[in-house]
JSON list of C-alpha atoms in Angstrom, two decimals:
[
{"chain": "T", "resi": 1, "resn": "LYS", "atom": "CA", "xyz": [-11.89, -17.57, -0.41]},
{"chain": "T", "resi": 2, "resn": "LEU", "atom": "CA", "xyz": [-9.14, -19.32, 0.74]},
{"chain": "T", "resi": 3, "resn": "GLY", "atom": "CA", "xyz": [-10.50, -22.53, 0.62]},
{"chain": "T", "resi": 4, "resn": "LEU", "atom": "CA", "xyz": [-12.48, -22.05, -2.85]},
{"chain": "T", "resi": 5, "resn": "ALA", "atom": "CA", "xyz": [-8.46, -20.74, -4.01]},
{"chain": "T", "resi": 6, "resn": "GLN", "atom": "CA", "xyz": [-7.41, -24.42, -3.40]},
{"chain": "T", "resi": 7, "resn": "ASN", "atom": "CA", "xyz": [-10.41, -25.82, -5.09]},
{"chain": "T", "resi": 8, "resn": "CYS", "atom": "CA", "xyz": [-9.82, -23.81, -8.11]},
{"chain": "T", "resi": 9, "resn": "LEU", "atom": "CA", "xyz": [-6.48, -25.33, -8.02]},
{"chain": "T", "resi": 10, "resn": "HIS", "atom": "CA", "xyz": [-7.50, -29.09, -7.62]},
{"chain": "T", "resi": 11, "resn": "GLN", "atom": "CA", "xyz": [-10.08, -29.23, -10.33]},
{"chain": "T", "resi": 12, "resn": "GLY", "atom": "CA", "xyz": [-6.89, -27.91, -12.61]},
{"chain": "T", "resi": 13, "resn": "MET", "atom": "CA", "xyz": [-8.76, -24.05, -13.10]},
{"chain": "T", "resi": 14, "resn": "ASP", "atom": "CA", "xyz": [-5.07, -22.63, -12.49]},
{"chain": "T", "resi": 15, "resn": "GLU", "atom": "CA", "xyz": [-5.60, -18.99, -13.88]},
{"chain": "T", "resi": 16, "resn": "GLN", "atom": "CA", "xyz": [-9.32, -18.54, -11.58]},
{"chain": "T", "resi": 17, "resn": "GLY", "atom": "CA", "xyz": [-7.37, -19.75, -8.64]},
{"chain": "T", "resi": 18, "resn": "MET", "atom": "CA", "xyz": [-4.19, -17.55, -9.00]},
{"chain": "T", "resi": 19, "resn": "GLN", "atom": "CA", "xyz": [-6.65, -15.05, -9.98]},
{"chain": "T", "resi": 20, "resn": "LEU", "atom": "CA", "xyz": [-8.18, -14.80, -6.19]},
{"chain": "T", "resi": 21, "resn": "LEU", "atom": "CA", "xyz": [-5.24, -15.58, -4.12]},
{"chain": "T", "resi": 22, "resn": "ASP", "atom": "CA", "xyz": [-3.18, -12.70, -6.61]},
{"chain": "T", "resi": 23, "resn": "ALA", "atom": "CA", "xyz": [-6.64, -10.27, -4.70]},
{"chain": "T", "resi": 24, "resn": "LEU", "atom": "CA", "xyz": [-7.15, -11.79, -1.62]},
{"chain": "T", "resi": 25, "resn": "ALA", "atom": "CA", "xyz": [-3.42, -11.14, -0.88]},
{"chain": "T", "resi": 26, "resn": "GLY", "atom": "CA", "xyz": [-3.38, -7.89, -2.81]},
{"chain": "T", "resi": 27, "resn": "ASP", "atom": "CA", "xyz": [-6.02, -6.93, -0.34]},
{"chain": "T", "resi": 28, "resn": "PRO", "atom": "CA", "xyz": [-5.09, -5.56, 3.56]},
{"chain": "T", "resi": 29, "resn": "ALA", "atom": "CA", "xyz": [-8.52, -5.89, 4.09]},
{"chain": "T", "resi": 30, "resn": "SER", "atom": "CA", "xyz": [-8.99, -9.61, 3.87]},
{"chain": "T", "resi": 31, "resn": "GLY", "atom": "CA", "xyz": [-6.71, -10.45, 6.17]},
{"chain": "T", "resi": 32, "resn": "VAL", "atom": "CA", "xyz": [-4.60, -12.84, 3.68]},
{"chain": "T", "resi": 33, "resn": "SER", "atom": "CA", "xyz": [-1.14, -12.78, 3.47]},
{"chain": "T", "resi": 34, "resn": "GLU", "atom": "CA", "xyz": [1.43, -13.66, 0.45]},
{"chain": "T", "resi": 35, "resn": "SER", "atom": "CA", "xyz": [2.11, -16.70, 3.02]},
{"chain": "T", "resi": 36, "resn": "ASP", "atom": "CA", "xyz": [-1.16, -17.50, 3.66]},
{"chain": "T", "resi": 37, "resn": "ALA", "atom": "CA", "xyz": [-1.33, -17.85, -0.56]},
{"chain": "T", "resi": 38, "resn": "ALA", "atom": "CA", "xyz": [1.97, -20.03, -1.14]},
{"chain": "T", "resi": 39, "resn": "ALA", "atom": "CA", "xyz": [0.34, -22.22, 1.38]},
{"chain": "T", "resi": 40, "resn": "VAL", "atom": "CA", "xyz": [-2.66, -22.78, -0.40]},
{"chain": "T", "resi": 41, "resn": "TYR", "atom": "CA", "xyz": [-0.45, -23.16, -3.18]},
{"chain": "T", "resi": 42, "resn": "GLU", "atom": "CA", "xyz": [1.28, -26.21, -1.30]},
{"chain": "T", "resi": 43, "resn": "ARG", "atom": "CA", "xyz": [-1.91, -27.98, 0.03]},
{"chain": "T", "resi": 44, "resn": "ALA", "atom": "CA", "xyz": [-2.71, -28.03, -3.53]},
{"chain": "T", "resi": 45, "resn": "GLY", "atom": "CA", "xyz": [0.57, -29.86, -4.50]},
{"chain": "T", "resi": 46, "resn": "ARG", "atom": "CA", "xyz": [1.45, -27.12, -6.82]},
{"chain": "T", "resi": 47, "resn": "LYS", "atom": "CA", "xyz": [4.73, -25.52, -5.43]},
{"chain": "T", "resi": 48, "resn": "GLU", "atom": "CA", "xyz": [5.57, -24.59, -8.83]},
{"chain": "T", "resi": 49, "resn": "LEU", "atom": "CA", "xyz": [2.77, -21.56, -9.16]},
{"chain": "T", "resi": 50, "resn": "ALA", "atom": "CA", "xyz": [3.99, -21.02, -5.73]},
{"chain": "T", "resi": 51, "resn": "GLU", "atom": "CA", "xyz": [7.11, -19.73, -7.39]},
{"chain": "T", "resi": 52, "resn": "ASN", "atom": "CA", "xyz": [5.62, -17.99, -10.43]},
{"chain": "T", "resi": 53, "resn": "HIS", "atom": "CA", "xyz": [3.07, -16.46, -7.71]},
{"chain": "T", "resi": 54, "resn": "GLY", "atom": "CA", "xyz": [6.08, -15.13, -6.36]},
{"chain": "T", "resi": 55, "resn": "ASP", "atom": "CA", "xyz": [8.67, -14.39, -8.86]},
{"chain": "T", "resi": 56, "resn": "SER", "atom": "CA", "xyz": [5.70, -12.50, -10.33]},
{"chain": "T", "resi": 57, "resn": "VAL", "atom": "CA", "xyz": [4.45, -10.82, -7.04]},
{"chain": "T", "resi": 58, "resn": "GLU", "atom": "CA", "xyz": [8.44, -9.69, -6.55]},
{"chain": "T", "resi": 59, "resn": "ARG", "atom": "CA", "xyz": [8.28, -8.47, -10.80]},
{"chain": "T", "resi": 60, "resn": "TYR", "atom": "CA", "xyz": [5.12, -6.03, -8.91]},
{"chain": "T", "resi": 61, "resn": "LEU", "atom": "CA", "xyz": [6.70, -4.44, -6.53]},
{"chain": "T", "resi": 62, "resn": "ASP", "atom": "CA", "xyz": [9.72, -3.51, -8.37]},
{"chain": "T", "resi": 63, "resn": "GLY", "atom": "CA", "xyz": [7.97, -2.19, -10.44]},
{"chain": "T", "resi": 64, "resn": "LEU", "atom": "CA", "xyz": [6.39, 0.39, -7.65]},
{"chain": "T", "resi": 65, "resn": "VAL", "atom": "CA", "xyz": [9.72, 0.73, -6.41]},
{"chain": "T", "resi": 66, "resn": "ARG", "atom": "CA", "xyz": [10.89, 1.70, -9.68]},
{"chain": "T", "resi": 67, "resn": "GLN", "atom": "CA", "xyz": [7.60, 3.79, -10.49]},
{"chain": "T", "resi": 68, "resn": "ALA", "atom": "CA", "xyz": [8.22, 5.86, -6.38]},
{"chain": "T", "resi": 69, "resn": "ALA", "atom": "CA", "xyz": [11.85, 6.81, -7.43]},
{"chain": "T", "resi": 70, "resn": "ALA", "atom": "CA", "xyz": [10.20, 8.07, -10.96]},
{"chain": "T", "resi": 71, "resn": "ARG", "atom": "CA", "xyz": [7.60, 10.43, -9.27]},
{"chain": "T", "resi": 72, "resn": "SER", "atom": "CA", "xyz": [10.46, 11.53, -6.09]},
{"chain": "T", "resi": 73, "resn": "GLY", "atom": "CA", "xyz": [12.52, 12.06, -9.00]},
{"chain": "T", "resi": 74, "resn": "GLN", "atom": "CA", "xyz": [10.29, 14.11, -10.78]},
{"chain": "T", "resi": 75, "resn": "GLY", "atom": "CA", "xyz": [9.83, 15.88, -7.31]},
{"chain": "T", "resi": 76, "resn": "ASP", "atom": "CA", "xyz": [6.11, 14.52, -6.07]},
{"chain": "T", "resi": 77, "resn": "GLN", "atom": "CA", "xyz": [7.52, 13.33, -2.97]},
{"chain": "T", "resi": 78, "resn": "ARG", "atom": "CA", "xyz": [3.38, 12.45, -1.33]},
{"chain": "T", "resi": 79, "resn": "GLY", "atom": "CA", "xyz": [3.32, 10.45, -5.34]},
{"chain": "T", "resi": 80, "resn": "ALA", "atom": "CA", "xyz": [5.79, 8.26, -4.35]},
{"chain": "T", "resi": 81, "resn": "ILE", "atom": "CA", "xyz": [4.95, 7.85, -0.92]},
{"chain": "T", "resi": 82, "resn": "GLU", "atom": "CA", "xyz": [1.39, 6.73, -2.28]},
{"chain": "T", "resi": 83, "resn": "VAL", "atom": "CA", "xyz": [3.08, 3.83, -4.50]},
{"chain": "T", "resi": 84, "resn": "LEU", "atom": "CA", "xyz": [4.97, 3.15, -1.62]},
{"chain": "T", "resi": 85, "resn": "GLN", "atom": "CA", "xyz": [2.53, 2.41, 0.52]},
{"chain": "T", "resi": 86, "resn": "ALA", "atom": "CA", "xyz": [0.92, -0.24, -1.54]},
{"chain": "T", "resi": 87, "resn": "ALA", "atom": "CA", "xyz": [4.39, -2.01, -2.15]},
{"chain": "T", "resi": 88, "resn": "VAL", "atom": "CA", "xyz": [3.94, -2.15, 1.29]},
{"chain": "T", "resi": 89, "resn": "ARG", "atom": "CA", "xyz": [0.54, -3.21, 2.29]},
{"chain": "T", "resi": 90, "resn": "ARG", "atom": "CA", "xyz": [1.81, -5.51, 0.15]},
{"chain": "T", "resi": 91, "resn": "ARG", "atom": "CA", "xyz": [4.57, -6.98, 1.99]},
{"chain": "T", "resi": 92, "resn": "PRO", "atom": "CA", "xyz": [4.25, -5.58, 5.05]},
{"chain": "T", "resi": 93, "resn": "GLU", "atom": "CA", "xyz": [6.87, -7.51, 6.50]},
{"chain": "T", "resi": 94, "resn": "ASN", "atom": "CA", "xyz": [9.56, -6.17, 3.79]},
{"chain": "T", "resi": 95, "resn": "ALA", "atom": "CA", "xyz": [12.35, -4.48, 5.89]},
{"chain": "T", "resi": 96, "resn": "GLY", "atom": "CA", "xyz": [13.58, -2.54, 2.69]},
{"chain": "T", "resi": 97, "resn": "LEU", "atom": "CA", "xyz": [9.53, -1.56, 1.19]},
{"chain": "T", "resi": 98, "resn": "ILE", "atom": "CA", "xyz": [9.48, -0.45, 4.83]},
{"chain": "T", "resi": 99, "resn": "SER", "atom": "CA", "xyz": [12.75, 2.10, 5.12]},
{"chain": "T", "resi": 100, "resn": "ALA", "atom": "CA", "xyz": [11.90, 3.35, 1.26]},
{"chain": "T", "resi": 101, "resn": "LEU", "atom": "CA", "xyz": [8.74, 4.77, 2.19]},
{"chain": "T", "resi": 102, "resn": "ALA", "atom": "CA", "xyz": [9.94, 5.63, 6.03]},
{"chain": "T", "resi": 103, "resn": "SER", "atom": "CA", "xyz": [12.54, 7.22, 4.06]},
{"chain": "T", "resi": 104, "resn": "ALA", "atom": "CA", "xyz": [10.16, 8.98, 1.50]},
{"chain": "T", "resi": 105, "resn": "MET", "atom": "CA", "xyz": [8.03, 10.62, 4.55]},
{"chain": "T", "resi": 106, "resn": "LEU", "atom": "CA", "xyz": [11.20, 11.66, 6.21]},
{"chain": "T", "resi": 107, "resn": "ARG", "atom": "CA", "xyz": [12.61, 13.84, 2.81]},
{"chain": "T", "resi": 108, "resn": "LEU", "atom": "CA", "xyz": [9.08, 15.20, 2.79]},
{"chain": "T", "resi": 109, "resn": "MET", "atom": "CA", "xyz": [8.67, 16.58, 6.32]},
{"chain": "T", "resi": 110, "resn": "GLY", "atom": "CA", "xyz": [12.32, 17.69, 5.67]},
{"chain": "T", "resi": 111, "resn": "ASP", "atom": "CA", "xyz": [11.76, 19.99, 2.63]},
{"chain": "T", "resi": 112, "resn": "SER", "atom": "CA", "xyz": [7.95, 21.11, 3.52]},
{"chain": "T", "resi": 113, "resn": "GLY", "atom": "CA", "xyz": [8.00, 20.99, 7.13]},
{"chain": "T", "resi": 114, "resn": "TRP", "atom": "CA", "xyz": [6.30, 18.47, 10.16]},
{"chain": "T", "resi": 115, "resn": "GLU", "atom": "CA", "xyz": [3.43, 16.76, 9.89]},
{"chain": "T", "resi": 116, "resn": "THR", "atom": "CA", "xyz": [1.76, 15.26, 12.58]},
{"chain": "T", "resi": 117, "resn": "ALA", "atom": "CA", "xyz": [-0.45, 12.62, 11.12]},
{"chain": "T", "resi": 118, "resn": "LEU", "atom": "CA", "xyz": [2.96, 11.42, 9.11]},
{"chain": "T", "resi": 119, "resn": "GLY", "atom": "CA", "xyz": [5.46, 11.65, 11.77]},
{"chain": "T", "resi": 120, "resn": "GLU", "atom": "CA", "xyz": [2.76, 9.02, 13.45]},
{"chain": "T", "resi": 121, "resn": "GLN", "atom": "CA", "xyz": [3.13, 6.72, 10.51]},
{"chain": "T", "resi": 122, "resn": "CYS", "atom": "CA", "xyz": [6.57, 7.49, 9.73]},
{"chain": "T", "resi": 123, "resn": "ALA", "atom": "CA", "xyz": [7.25, 5.80, 13.42]},
{"chain": "T", "resi": 124, "resn": "ALA", "atom": "CA", "xyz": [4.87, 3.22, 13.47]},
{"chain": "T", "resi": 125, "resn": "LEU", "atom": "CA", "xyz": [6.72, 2.33, 10.23]},
{"chain": "T", "resi": 126, "resn": "LEU", "atom": "CA", "xyz": [10.49, 2.96, 11.94]},
{"chain": "T", "resi": 127, "resn": "VAL", "atom": "CA", "xyz": [8.67, 0.25, 15.35]},
{"chain": "T", "resi": 128, "resn": "ARG", "atom": "CA", "xyz": [7.91, -2.24, 12.58]},
{"chain": "T", "resi": 129, "resn": "MET", "atom": "CA", "xyz": [11.61, -2.35, 10.59]},
{"chain": "T", "resi": 130, "resn": "ARG", "atom": "CA", "xyz": [12.70, -2.63, 13.86]},
{"chain": "T", "resi": 131, "resn": "LYS", "atom": "CA", "xyz": [10.96, -6.12, 14.17]},
{"chain": "T", "resi": 132, "resn": "ALA", "atom": "CA", "xyz": [11.38, -6.95, 11.34]},
{"chain": "T", "resi": 133, "resn": "ASP", "atom": "CA", "xyz": [14.70, -5.99, 11.13]},
{"chain": "T", "resi": 134, "resn": "PRO", "atom": "CA", "xyz": [17.02, -4.72, 13.71]},
{"chain": "T", "resi": 135, "resn": "HIS", "atom": "CA", "xyz": [19.85, -5.09, 12.11]},
{"chain": "T", "resi": 136, "resn": "HIS", "atom": "CA", "xyz": [18.64, -3.07, 8.55]},
{"chain": "T", "resi": 137, "resn": "PRO", "atom": "CA", "xyz": [21.12, -1.22, 7.49]},
{"chain": "T", "resi": 138, "resn": "MET", "atom": "CA", "xyz": [19.29, 1.93, 7.68]},
{"chain": "T", "resi": 139, "resn": "LEU", "atom": "CA", "xyz": [17.94, 1.98, 10.40]},
{"chain": "T", "resi": 140, "resn": "ALA", "atom": "CA", "xyz": [19.78, 4.03, 12.65]},
{"chain": "T", "resi": 141, "resn": "ALA", "atom": "CA", "xyz": [20.12, 6.90, 10.66]},
{"chain": "T", "resi": 142, "resn": "LEU", "atom": "CA", "xyz": [16.47, 6.89, 9.50]},
{"chain": "T", "resi": 143, "resn": "SER", "atom": "CA", "xyz": [15.33, 6.69, 13.58]},
{"chain": "T", "resi": 144, "resn": "SER", "atom": "CA", "xyz": [18.36, 9.80, 13.45]},
{"chain": "T", "resi": 145, "resn": "GLN", "atom": "CA", "xyz": [16.42, 11.93, 11.04]},
{"chain": "T", "resi": 146, "resn": "TYR", "atom": "CA", "xyz": [13.12, 11.16, 12.18]},
{"chain": "T", "resi": 147, "resn": "VAL", "atom": "CA", "xyz": [14.93, 12.49, 16.12]},
{"chain": "T", "resi": 148, "resn": "THR", "atom": "CA", "xyz": [15.95, 15.03, 14.46]},
{"chain": "T", "resi": 149, "resn": "LEU", "atom": "CA", "xyz": [12.62, 16.40, 12.16]},
{"chain": "T", "resi": 150, "resn": "ARG", "atom": "CA", "xyz": [10.29, 15.63, 14.64]},
{"chain": "T", "resi": 151, "resn": "GLY", "atom": "CA", "xyz": [12.49, 17.98, 17.20]},
{"chain": "T", "resi": 152, "resn": "LYS", "atom": "CA", "xyz": [12.00, 21.13, 14.80]},
{"chain": "T", "resi": 153, "resn": "GLN", "atom": "CA", "xyz": [8.61, 21.34, 14.81]}
]
């Protein structure tokens, strides 16, 4: 499918190529990352489209973060978690998104009590966060909060 998207871009079918790349990069099951999509734009000689795509994805993710914050503010922690999970699926290496998701999970468990499955997901996120950015300013606090909540179970 990446080859098809690249062919679309070569043939001047920008909209179709961009839609295909966006769909692939947005679907975790496809195995296509944002960097893979950017590479297709580069190979097609369409660097400007790569930049537009990146800007578009950033706007989309910013919207998801705002939506998660609104849900959290309304007391819908599970809804906020679902929205942030979608954002992390789109940018799995983004330590800021991972931190926001881990924080939302920890907040829910702090309010409602420990949940084993959610705790395991949160632990995996903290490991990913440590790999993505070992010096992230929230890593120590989130790890400490995780240990504290885990000890209360």
